[in-house]
Short mmCIF file of C-alpha atoms (C1' of nucleotides) in Angstrom, two decimals:
data_model
loop_
_atom_site.label_atom_id
_atom_site.label_comp_id
_atom_site.label_asym_id
_atom_site.label_seq_id
_atom_site.Cartn_x
_atom_site.Cartn_y
_atom_site.Cartn_z
CA MET A 1 65.48 84.16 124.62
CA THR A 2 61.78 83.05 123.71
CA ARG A 3 59.93 86.01 122.85
CA THR A 4 55.70 85.68 122.40
CA PRO A 5 54.69 83.94 119.53
CA ASP A 6 53.43 86.34 116.79
CA ASP A 7 50.22 85.95 115.42
CA ALA A 8 50.95 83.51 112.28
CA THR A 9 52.92 81.28 114.47
CA VAL A 10 49.69 81.00 116.65
CA ALA A 11 47.38 80.49 114.13
CA ALA A 12 49.97 77.95 112.56
CA TRP A 13 50.06 76.09 115.76
CA ILE A 14 45.98 76.04 116.12
CA GLY A 15 46.25 74.49 112.51
CA ILE A 16 48.13 71.24 113.52
CA ALA A 17 46.52 71.02 117.23
CA ARG A 18 43.09 70.68 115.13
CA ALA A 19 44.29 68.74 112.05
CA GLN A 20 45.53 66.08 114.32
CA ARG A 21 41.69 65.75 116.05
CA GLY A 22 39.79 66.59 112.63
CA ALA A 23 42.01 64.67 110.18
CA VAL A 24 43.72 62.61 111.84
CA SER A 25 41.53 61.33 113.89
CA ARG A 26 39.16 60.87 110.81
CA VAL A 27 41.63 58.61 109.11
CA GLU A 28 41.41 56.72 112.02
CA LEU A 29 37.66 56.39 112.51
CA ARG A 30 37.72 55.04 108.80
CA LEU A 31 40.43 52.30 109.29
CA LYS A 32 37.92 51.10 112.50
CA ALA A 33 34.78 51.49 110.51
CA ALA A 34 36.60 48.82 108.00
CA GLY A 35 37.42 46.33 110.74
CA LEU A 36 40.89 47.23 110.77
CA PRO A 37 43.76 47.79 113.73
CA PRO A 38 44.39 51.33 114.42
CA LEU A 39 47.63 54.11 112.64
CA ALA A 40 50.02 53.30 115.00
CA TRP A 41 49.80 49.11 114.15
CA TYR A 42 50.56 50.09 110.28
CA ASP A 43 53.60 52.51 111.72
CA VAL A 44 54.81 49.52 113.24
CA LEU A 45 54.70 46.70 110.25
CA TRP A 46 55.67 49.47 107.48
CA GLU A 47 58.66 49.78 109.47
CA LEU A 48 59.60 46.31 109.21
CA GLU A 49 59.00 45.41 106.09
CA LYS A 50 61.34 48.08 104.99
CA ALA A 51 63.74 46.44 107.19
CA GLY A 52 63.35 43.01 105.04
CA GLU A 53 65.08 39.77 106.74
CA GLU A 54 66.76 41.28 109.57
CA GLY A 55 64.26 42.80 111.29
CA LEU A 56 64.56 45.60 113.43
CA ARG A 57 65.28 46.14 117.40
CA PRO A 58 62.96 47.82 119.42
CA TYR A 59 65.24 51.02 119.91
CA ALA A 60 65.54 51.40 116.02
CA LEU A 61 61.69 51.35 115.56
CA GLU A 62 61.62 53.85 118.91
CA LYS A 63 63.96 56.03 117.12
CA ALA A 64 62.13 56.04 113.74
CA MET A 65 58.43 56.00 114.87
CA LEU A 66 59.28 59.14 117.79
CA PHE A 67 57.94 56.52 120.12
CA GLU A 68 58.87 56.23 123.95
CA GLN A 69 60.42 52.52 124.80
CA TYR A 70 57.86 51.86 127.44
CA ASN A 71 54.81 52.70 124.63
CA LEU A 72 56.65 50.67 121.90
CA SER A 73 57.26 47.51 123.99
CA ARG A 74 53.33 47.04 124.83
CA LEU A 75 52.41 48.16 121.13
CA VAL A 76 54.88 45.17 120.23
CA ASP A 77 53.32 42.49 122.03
CA ARG A 78 49.47 42.99 120.76
CA LEU A 79 50.76 43.11 117.37
CA GLU A 80 52.92 39.38 118.77
CA LYS A 81 49.91 38.23 119.92
CA ALA A 82 47.92 38.80 117.02
CA GLY A 83 50.53 36.72 115.21
CA LEU A 84 51.78 39.86 112.28
CA VAL A 85 54.90 40.52 114.39
CA ALA A 86 57.37 38.36 115.99
CA ARG A 87 60.06 38.67 118.41
CA ARG A 88 64.05 36.87 117.81
CA ALA A 89 66.50 36.55 120.09
CA CYS A 90 69.13 38.72 118.99
CA LEU A 91 72.90 37.13 118.81
CA GLU A 92 75.12 39.92 118.78
CA ASP A 93 73.67 41.10 121.45
CA ARG A 94 71.67 39.61 124.19
CA ARG A 95 69.91 42.85 125.94
CA GLY A 96 68.01 43.09 123.13
CA HIS A 97 65.72 41.20 120.23
CA ARG A 98 64.90 41.63 117.38
CA LEU A 99 61.32 42.45 115.69
CA MET A 100 60.31 40.59 112.33
CA ILE A 101 57.32 41.17 110.57
CA THR A 102 55.30 37.54 110.10
CA GLU A 103 53.70 36.85 106.80
CA ALA A 104 50.57 37.49 107.79
CA GLY A 105 51.95 40.65 109.33
CA LEU A 106 52.59 41.45 105.23
CA ALA A 107 48.96 40.42 104.33
CA GLU A 108 47.66 43.12 107.09
CA ARG A 109 49.89 45.57 106.36
CA ARG A 110 48.77 45.28 102.41
CA LEU A 111 45.25 45.22 103.39
CA MET A 112 45.47 47.90 105.66
CA TRP A 113 46.82 50.15 102.86
CA ASP A 114 44.04 50.02 100.80
CA ALA A 115 42.00 51.48 103.16
CA TYR A 116 44.35 53.86 104.56
CA ALA A 117 44.99 54.95 100.99
CA ALA A 118 41.61 55.59 100.20
CA ALA A 119 41.31 58.54 103.79
CA ILE A 120 44.65 59.91 103.25
CA GLU A 121 43.11 61.00 99.43
CA ARG A 122 39.91 61.95 100.84
CA GLU A 123 41.54 63.81 103.87
CA ILE A 124 43.87 65.32 102.01
CA GLY A 125 44.55 64.87 98.24
CA ALA A 126 40.39 65.77 97.74
CA ARG A 127 41.37 69.11 99.85
CA LEU A 128 45.08 70.40 98.06
CA THR A 129 46.20 70.74 94.78
CA LEU A 130 49.57 68.84 94.14
CA SER A 131 51.56 72.26 94.49
CA GLU A 132 49.78 73.18 97.75
CA ALA A 133 50.62 69.62 99.42
CA ARG A 134 54.22 69.72 98.49
CA THR A 135 54.40 73.03 100.02
CA LEU A 136 52.64 71.96 103.53
CA ALA A 137 55.07 68.38 103.46
CA ALA A 138 58.18 70.55 103.22
CA LEU A 139 56.87 73.49 106.00
CA LEU A 140 55.67 70.74 108.29
CA ALA A 141 59.27 69.05 107.83
CA LYS A 142 60.66 72.08 108.99
CA LEU A 143 59.12 71.38 112.59
CA GLU A 144 61.33 67.95 112.86
CA MET B 1 35.57 57.93 93.45
CA THR B 2 38.84 57.38 95.67
CA ARG B 3 42.20 57.37 93.54
CA THR B 4 45.27 56.25 95.06
CA PRO B 5 47.01 59.14 96.69
CA ASP B 6 50.22 60.71 94.81
CA ASP B 7 53.10 60.86 96.60
CA ALA B 8 53.24 64.91 97.95
CA THR B 9 49.88 64.06 99.60
CA VAL B 10 51.39 61.10 101.44
CA ALA B 11 53.96 63.60 101.98
CA ALA B 12 51.90 65.90 103.85
CA TRP B 13 50.06 63.29 105.30
CA ILE B 14 53.35 62.08 106.51
CA GLY B 15 54.38 65.61 107.92
CA ILE B 16 50.99 66.08 109.98
CA ALA B 17 51.33 62.34 111.79
CA ARG B 18 54.71 63.48 112.41
CA ALA B 19 54.10 66.40 113.77
CA GLN B 20 51.66 65.17 116.31
CA ARG B 21 54.35 62.89 117.31
CA GLY B 22 57.18 65.58 117.41
CA ALA B 23 55.78 69.02 118.08
CA VAL B 24 52.94 68.63 119.65
CA SER B 25 54.33 65.88 122.12
CA ARG B 26 57.47 68.22 122.87
CA VAL B 27 54.87 71.18 123.84
CA GLU B 28 53.16 68.65 126.13
CA LEU B 29 56.46 68.03 127.63
CA ARG B 30 57.34 71.32 128.67
CA LEU B 31 54.24 72.03 130.25
CA LYS B 32 54.59 68.88 132.19
CA ALA B 33 57.87 70.08 133.29
CA ALA B 34 56.53 73.00 134.44
CA GLY B 35 53.87 71.54 136.69
CA LEU B 36 51.09 72.16 134.65
CA PRO B 37 47.70 70.89 133.21
CA PRO B 38 47.65 69.37 129.56
CA LEU B 39 46.86 70.77 126.81
CA ALA B 40 43.43 70.17 127.05
CA TRP B 41 42.90 71.90 129.61
CA TYR B 42 43.93 74.82 128.38
CA ASP B 43 41.61 74.67 125.66
CA VAL B 44 38.68 74.21 127.77
CA LEU B 45 39.70 77.22 129.86
CA TRP B 46 39.94 79.07 126.92
CA GLU B 47 36.50 78.52 125.59
CA LEU B 48 34.63 79.14 128.52
CA GLU B 49 36.83 82.69 129.08
CA LYS B 50 35.76 83.44 125.77
CA ALA B 51 31.99 82.12 126.48
CA GLY B 52 31.76 84.89 129.37
CA GLU B 53 29.57 85.32 131.88
CA GLU B 54 26.98 82.95 130.71
CA GLY B 55 29.62 79.56 130.15
CA LEU B 56 28.75 76.84 127.30
CA ARG B 57 26.82 74.09 127.53
CA PRO B 58 29.17 70.73 127.01
CA TYR B 59 28.06 69.90 123.79
CA ALA B 60 29.11 73.41 122.53
CA LEU B 61 32.38 72.93 123.71
CA GLU B 62 32.13 69.17 122.11
CA LYS B 63 32.15 70.94 118.80
CA ALA B 64 33.98 73.99 119.80
CA MET B 65 36.83 71.05 120.90
CA LEU B 66 36.11 68.56 118.61
CA PHE B 67 36.09 65.95 121.16
CA GLU B 68 33.28 63.25 121.97
CA GLN B 69 30.80 63.83 124.72
CA TYR B 70 32.31 60.39 127.23
CA ASN B 71 35.31 62.36 126.41
CA LEU B 72 34.61 65.74 127.40
CA SER B 73 32.40 64.10 130.57
CA ARG B 74 35.19 62.71 132.50
CA LEU B 75 37.41 66.24 131.26
CA VAL B 76 35.12 68.21 133.08
CA ASP B 77 34.87 66.07 136.11
CA ARG B 78 38.83 66.85 136.25
CA LEU B 79 38.90 70.33 136.27
CA GLU B 80 35.69 70.34 138.58
CA LYS B 81 37.82 68.67 140.83
CA ALA B 82 41.05 70.64 140.50
CA GLY B 83 37.86 73.71 141.22
CA LEU B 84 38.53 75.40 137.71
CA VAL B 85 35.34 75.19 136.19
CA ALA B 86 31.90 75.04 137.70
CA ARG B 87 28.95 73.28 136.79
CA ARG B 88 25.30 74.92 136.99
CA ALA B 89 22.15 73.67 136.16
CA CYS B 90 20.57 75.05 133.08
CA LEU B 91 16.85 76.51 133.03
CA GLU B 92 16.18 76.18 129.75
CA ASP B 93 16.93 72.44 129.41
CA ARG B 94 16.83 70.68 132.14
CA ARG B 95 18.61 67.77 130.40
CA GLY B 96 21.90 69.79 130.20
CA HIS B 97 24.38 71.89 132.10
CA ARG B 98 26.03 75.04 131.97
CA LEU B 99 29.80 74.82 132.19
CA MET B 100 32.10 78.19 133.30
CA ILE B 101 35.34 79.08 134.72
CA THR B 102 35.66 79.57 137.68
CA GLU B 103 38.15 82.41 139.63
CA ALA B 104 40.73 80.03 139.97
CA GLY B 105 40.33 78.88 136.24
CA LEU B 106 41.03 82.34 135.19
CA ALA B 107 44.65 82.76 137.34
CA GLU B 108 44.91 79.25 135.62
CA ARG B 109 44.74 79.23 132.44
CA ARG B 110 46.63 82.59 132.17
CA LEU B 111 49.98 80.85 134.07
CA MET B 112 50.03 78.13 131.75
CA TRP B 113 49.38 80.41 128.56
CA ASP B 114 52.91 81.47 130.17
CA ALA B 115 54.80 78.49 129.46
CA TYR B 116 52.24 77.01 126.14
CA ALA B 117 53.35 80.31 124.69
CA ALA B 118 57.42 80.04 125.00
CA ALA B 119 56.90 76.65 124.00
CA ILE B 120 55.17 77.64 120.46
CA GLU B 121 57.44 79.56 119.84
CA ARG B 122 60.12 77.49 120.27
CA GLU B 123 58.51 74.65 118.43
CA ILE B 124 57.12 76.81 115.65
CA GLY B 125 58.16 80.66 115.39
CA ALA B 126 61.65 79.69 115.73
CA ARG B 127 61.61 77.44 113.17
CA LEU B 128 59.54 79.67 110.30
CA THR B 129 58.94 82.38 108.75
CA LEU B 130 56.44 84.70 109.49
CA SER B 131 55.37 83.82 105.64
CA GLU B 132 56.03 80.73 106.43
CA ALA B 133 53.80 80.18 109.54
CA ARG B 134 51.23 82.13 107.82
CA THR B 135 50.84 79.86 104.49
CA LEU B 136 50.74 76.65 106.96
CA ALA B 137 48.10 78.16 108.89
CA ALA B 138 46.29 78.34 105.39
CA LEU B 139 46.98 75.14 104.05
CA LEU B 140 46.19 73.52 107.32
CA ALA B 141 42.44 75.68 107.28
CA LYS B 142 41.67 73.84 104.18
CA LEU B 143 41.93 70.37 105.98
CA GLU B 144 38.79 71.33 108.60
"C1'" DA C 1 77.62 52.73 135.79
"C1'" DA C 2 74.88 52.88 131.34
"C1'" DA C 3 72.06 50.84 127.93
"C1'" DG C 4 68.34 47.81 126.03
"C1'" DA C 5 63.99 45.96 127.04
"C1'" DT C 6 60.29 45.02 130.88
"C1'" DT C 7 56.77 45.36 134.21
"C1'" DG C 8 53.29 47.29 138.28
"C1'" DA C 9 50.15 50.38 139.35
"C1'" DG C 10 47.84 54.57 138.32
"C1'" DT C 11 45.73 57.61 134.82
"C1'" DC C 12 42.96 58.15 131.15
"C1'" DT C 13 40.14 57.04 126.85
"C1'" DT C 14 36.79 54.02 125.08
"C1'" DC C 15 33.11 51.42 123.86
"C1'" DA C 16 28.49 50.32 124.73
"C1'" DA C 17 25.08 50.62 127.86
"C1'" DT C 18 22.14 53.90 130.90
"C1'" DC C 19 19.45 58.10 132.32
"C1'" DT C 20 16.60 62.18 131.80
"C1'" DT C 21 14.15 65.34 128.98
"C1'" DT C 22 12.31 67.41 125.14
"C1'" DA D 1 12.17 58.33 119.49
"C1'" DA D 2 15.23 61.42 119.53
"C1'" DA D 3 18.94 64.65 122.14
"C1'" DG D 4 22.07 65.59 126.41
"C1'" DA D 5 25.07 64.27 129.64
"C1'" DT D 6 26.77 60.39 132.22
"C1'" DT D 7 29.08 55.79 134.21
"C1'" DG D 8 30.93 51.07 134.27
"C1'" DA D 9 34.07 48.04 132.30
"C1'" DA D 10 37.68 47.17 129.84
"C1'" DG D 11 41.42 48.79 126.71
"C1'" DA D 12 45.63 51.72 126.35
"C1'" DC D 13 48.93 54.81 127.79
"C1'" DT D 14 52.00 57.62 131.39
"C1'" DC D 15 55.94 57.14 135.26
"C1'" DA D 16 59.14 55.16 137.88
"C1'" DA D 17 61.32 50.68 139.21
"C1'" DT D 18 63.50 46.69 137.73
"C1'" DC D 19 65.78 43.42 135.51
"C1'" DT D 20 69.74 41.81 132.22
"C1'" DT D 21 73.74 42.62 129.21
"C1'" DT D 22 77.64 45.60 128.43
#
DNA sequence: AAAGATTGAGTCTTCAATCTTT
DNA sequence: AAAGATTGAAGACTCAATCTTT
């Protein structure tokens, strides 16, 4: 039975929706202003960097990033065209591929992190205390 | 001076980014599944409903919604084509227009709210206590 | 038939350029 | 020249259909 949400629930929702168009888009703007690729590129590069030598298959990346499959497919196209990611044949399952980050991808990921970290610090770190940030992270984790 | 963000700050950031692709997109999906327009339409309709008889000028709507101007322009095109919003000439300043919600727009806004409220309740209300929701709203408000 | 992944066509978004009024 | 608003063209996203391998 879905009840009508109470005011606090609606206020939390509005906060999430506005954070999206506020803080998230300001971070995105800072990356762009620095001549860097969008956030989604960072996420892919970072997942692949963590995956190491063996890379990741698209469906695994999809899960990690909460992305739709068709969405990811063209995102990887762009990363591949930019030389940051490589598609390799997958021997165990010939339906799929393995995705690996390239040397250039590793370098780009590090470069992006400098601007990205500064933007996160401005948007979050400068506005919340340590303990507020911890609380926020814990509450948002409940919405997963 | 921008320091490097601490772990709690980064965790809060990741939570916001994931809430966007998780909770927000699930709400969007529920509206779509009910055959209703996207969230952005709701926001415009609601702002115009609150504005009442006098309507709102695009630049004011822009500020309220944190939208880009060119983005809003075509969004309003679609709402107008659907008969939910009307553009009227603005007498005080002939550069601009006034936007007003129509009768059909009022009805559609109410219809959307039924599905929207149920989705918010599922995504937020069912997962957080009242006091958690209040805390979350207060923390997100600090990021504005 | 189901899972992994991609693609064509249509819609929406973005950037830069434009137009009008102040 | 600046503010309010729109538009053309290019890029990104979405849905449904497709293809291959399991």
